[in-house]
PDB file of C-alpha atoms in Angstrom:
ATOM      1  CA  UNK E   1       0.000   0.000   0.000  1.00 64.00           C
ATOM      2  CA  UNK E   2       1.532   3.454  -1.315  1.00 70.00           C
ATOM      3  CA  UNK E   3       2.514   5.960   1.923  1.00 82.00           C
ATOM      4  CA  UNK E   4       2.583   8.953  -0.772  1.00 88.00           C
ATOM      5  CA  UNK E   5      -0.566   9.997  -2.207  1.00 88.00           C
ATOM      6  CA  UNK E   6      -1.387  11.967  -4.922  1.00 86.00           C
ATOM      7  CA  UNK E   7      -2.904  14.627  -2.675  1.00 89.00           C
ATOM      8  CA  UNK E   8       0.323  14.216  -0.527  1.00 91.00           C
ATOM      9  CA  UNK E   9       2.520  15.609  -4.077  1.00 92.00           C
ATOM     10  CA  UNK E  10      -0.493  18.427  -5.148  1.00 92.00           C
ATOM     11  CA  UNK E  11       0.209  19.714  -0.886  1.00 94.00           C
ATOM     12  CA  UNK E  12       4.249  19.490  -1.894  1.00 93.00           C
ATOM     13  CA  UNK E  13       4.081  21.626  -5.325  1.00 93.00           C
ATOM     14  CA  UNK E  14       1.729  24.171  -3.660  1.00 94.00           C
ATOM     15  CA  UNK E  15       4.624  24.084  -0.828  1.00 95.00           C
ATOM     16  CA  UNK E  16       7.431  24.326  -3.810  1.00 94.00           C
ATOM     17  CA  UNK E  17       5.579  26.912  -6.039  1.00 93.00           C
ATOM     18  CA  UNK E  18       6.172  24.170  -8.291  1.00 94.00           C
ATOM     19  CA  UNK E  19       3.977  22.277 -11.269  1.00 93.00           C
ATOM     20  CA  UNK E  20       4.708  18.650 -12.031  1.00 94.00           C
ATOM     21  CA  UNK E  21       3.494  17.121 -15.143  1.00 94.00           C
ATOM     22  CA  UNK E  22       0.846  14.028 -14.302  1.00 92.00           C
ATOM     23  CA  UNK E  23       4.091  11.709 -15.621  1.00 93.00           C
ATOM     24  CA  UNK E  24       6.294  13.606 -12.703  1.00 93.00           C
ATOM     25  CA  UNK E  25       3.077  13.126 -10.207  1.00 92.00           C
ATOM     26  CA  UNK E  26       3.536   9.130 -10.686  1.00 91.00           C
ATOM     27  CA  UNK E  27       7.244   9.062 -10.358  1.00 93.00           C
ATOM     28  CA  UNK E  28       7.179  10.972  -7.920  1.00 92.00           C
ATOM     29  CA  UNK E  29       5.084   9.268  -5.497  1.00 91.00           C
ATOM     30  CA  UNK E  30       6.444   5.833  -6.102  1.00 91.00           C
ATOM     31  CA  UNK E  31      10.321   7.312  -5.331  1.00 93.00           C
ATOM     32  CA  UNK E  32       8.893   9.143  -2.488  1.00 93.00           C
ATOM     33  CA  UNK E  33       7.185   5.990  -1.158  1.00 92.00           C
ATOM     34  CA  UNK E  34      10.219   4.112  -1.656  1.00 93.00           C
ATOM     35  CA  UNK E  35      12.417   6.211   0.349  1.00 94.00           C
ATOM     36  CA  UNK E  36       9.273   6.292   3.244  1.00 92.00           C
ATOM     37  CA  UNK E  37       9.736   2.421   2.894  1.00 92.00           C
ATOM     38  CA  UNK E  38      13.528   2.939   3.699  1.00 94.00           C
ATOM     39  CA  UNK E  39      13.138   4.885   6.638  1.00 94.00           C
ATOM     40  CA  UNK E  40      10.364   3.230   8.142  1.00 92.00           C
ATOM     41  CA  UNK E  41      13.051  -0.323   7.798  1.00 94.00           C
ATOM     42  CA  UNK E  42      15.771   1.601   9.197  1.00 93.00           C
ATOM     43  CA  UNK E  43      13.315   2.623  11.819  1.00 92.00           C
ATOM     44  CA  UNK E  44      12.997  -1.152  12.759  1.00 92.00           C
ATOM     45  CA  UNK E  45      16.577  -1.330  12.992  1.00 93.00           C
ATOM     46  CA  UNK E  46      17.177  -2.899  17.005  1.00 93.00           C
ATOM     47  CA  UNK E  47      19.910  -0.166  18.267  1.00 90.00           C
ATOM     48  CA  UNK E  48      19.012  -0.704  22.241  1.00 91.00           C
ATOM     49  CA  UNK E  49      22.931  -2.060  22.527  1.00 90.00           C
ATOM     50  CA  UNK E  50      24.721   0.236  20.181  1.00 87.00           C
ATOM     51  CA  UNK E  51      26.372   3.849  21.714  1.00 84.00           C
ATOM     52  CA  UNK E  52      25.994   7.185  20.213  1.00 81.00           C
ATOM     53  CA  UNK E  53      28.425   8.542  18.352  1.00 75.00           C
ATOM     54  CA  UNK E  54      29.791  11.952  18.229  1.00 68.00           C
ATOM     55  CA  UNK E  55      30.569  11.562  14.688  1.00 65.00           C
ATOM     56  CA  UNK E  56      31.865   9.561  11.833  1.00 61.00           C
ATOM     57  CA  UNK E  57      35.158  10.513  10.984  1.00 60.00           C
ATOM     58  CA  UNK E  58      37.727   7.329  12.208  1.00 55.00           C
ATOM     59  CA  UNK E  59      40.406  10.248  12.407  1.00 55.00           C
ATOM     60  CA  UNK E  60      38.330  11.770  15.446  1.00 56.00           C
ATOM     61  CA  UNK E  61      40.497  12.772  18.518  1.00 55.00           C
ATOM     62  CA  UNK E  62      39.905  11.934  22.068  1.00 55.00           C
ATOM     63  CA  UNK E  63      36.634  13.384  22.587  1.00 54.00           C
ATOM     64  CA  UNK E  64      36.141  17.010  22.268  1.00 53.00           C
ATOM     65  CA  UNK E  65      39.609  17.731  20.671  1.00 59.00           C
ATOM     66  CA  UNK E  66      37.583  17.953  17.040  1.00 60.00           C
ATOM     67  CA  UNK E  67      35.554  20.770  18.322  1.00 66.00           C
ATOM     68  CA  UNK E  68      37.147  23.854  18.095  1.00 73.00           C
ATOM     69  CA  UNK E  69      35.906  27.279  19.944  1.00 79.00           C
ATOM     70  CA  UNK E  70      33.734  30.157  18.997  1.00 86.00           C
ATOM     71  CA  UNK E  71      35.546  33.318  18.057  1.00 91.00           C
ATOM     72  CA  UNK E  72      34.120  36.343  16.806  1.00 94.00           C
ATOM     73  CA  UNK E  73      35.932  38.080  13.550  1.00 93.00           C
ATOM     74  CA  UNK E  74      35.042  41.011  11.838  1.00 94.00           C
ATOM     75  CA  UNK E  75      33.089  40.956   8.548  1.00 94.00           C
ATOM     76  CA  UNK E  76      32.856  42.951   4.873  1.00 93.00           C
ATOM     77  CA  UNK E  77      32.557  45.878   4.974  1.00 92.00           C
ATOM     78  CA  UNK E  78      28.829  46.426   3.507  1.00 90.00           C
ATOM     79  CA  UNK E  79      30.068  49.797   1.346  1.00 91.00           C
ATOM     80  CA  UNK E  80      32.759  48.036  -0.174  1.00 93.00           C
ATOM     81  CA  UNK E  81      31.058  44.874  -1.048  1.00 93.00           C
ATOM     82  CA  UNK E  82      27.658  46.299  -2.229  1.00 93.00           C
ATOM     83  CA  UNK E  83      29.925  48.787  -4.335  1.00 92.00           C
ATOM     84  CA  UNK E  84      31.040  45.570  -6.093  1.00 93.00           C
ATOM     85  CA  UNK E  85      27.264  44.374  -6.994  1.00 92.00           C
ATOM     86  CA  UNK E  86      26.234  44.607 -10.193  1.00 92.00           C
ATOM     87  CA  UNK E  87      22.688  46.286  -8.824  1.00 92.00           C
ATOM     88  CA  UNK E  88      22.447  47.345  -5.211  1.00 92.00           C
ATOM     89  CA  UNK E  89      21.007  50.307  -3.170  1.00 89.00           C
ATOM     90  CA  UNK E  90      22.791  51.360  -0.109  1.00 86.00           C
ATOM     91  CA  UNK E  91      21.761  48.501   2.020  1.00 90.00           C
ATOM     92  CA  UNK E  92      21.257  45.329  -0.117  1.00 92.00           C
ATOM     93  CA  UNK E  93      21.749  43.572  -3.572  1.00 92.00           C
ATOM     94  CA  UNK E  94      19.223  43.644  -5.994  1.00 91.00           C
ATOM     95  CA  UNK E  95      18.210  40.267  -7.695  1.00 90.00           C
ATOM     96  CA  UNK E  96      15.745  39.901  -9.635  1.00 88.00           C
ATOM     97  CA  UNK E  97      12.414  37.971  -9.111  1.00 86.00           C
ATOM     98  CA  UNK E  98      12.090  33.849  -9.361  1.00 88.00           C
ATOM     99  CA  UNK E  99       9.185  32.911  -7.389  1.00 86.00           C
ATOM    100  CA  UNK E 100       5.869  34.754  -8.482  1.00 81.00           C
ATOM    101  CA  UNK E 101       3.496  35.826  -6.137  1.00 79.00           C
ATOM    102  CA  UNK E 102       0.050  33.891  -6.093  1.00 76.00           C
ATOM    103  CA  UNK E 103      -2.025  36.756  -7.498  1.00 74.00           C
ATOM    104  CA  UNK E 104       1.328  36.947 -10.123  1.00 68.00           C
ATOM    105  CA  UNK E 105       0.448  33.482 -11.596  1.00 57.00           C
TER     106      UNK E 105
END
């Protein structure tokens, strides 16, 4: 039985601001449900014995030495890098529009 309905993918592309073709709609729910099929099998995975790690890396340090601390450093300077922008105002960059509005549609 499918996890991923077609309702599921219309609630994702008005999420997105996206269309799908009906073709997508279909391949798209069975990869979806696939991957929920995945999870819900890792999900069953037994881990009641096995530690948590900190990480994956095998080159890990005794613990903590792969953490390093929080400093503070100074940033652009916003004059000299919006002067570099091919369209900016005094405050921000310009870009231009990629997601329409819903009344724009």
């Amino acid at each position: 039985m499918s996890r991923i309905t077609p309702e599921g993918i219309a609630h994702l592309e008005r999420l997105a601001r996206i269309h799908l073709a009906p073709e997508e709609v279909e391949a798209i729910t069975a990869q979806l449900d696939r991957i929920v099929a995945m999870v819900e099998s890792l999900q069953a995975v037994d881990v009641s014995g096995v530690e948590p790690t900190l990480g994956m890396s095998h080159e890990m340090a005794a613990e903590g030495e792969h953490m390093r601390a929080d400093e503070t450093a100074p940033g652009l300077d916003r004059a000299v890098v919006l002067s570099q922008a091919p369209d900016a105002t005094k405050e921000f960059f310009r870009v231009p529009r990629v997601i329409a509005r819903d009344d724009e549609s």
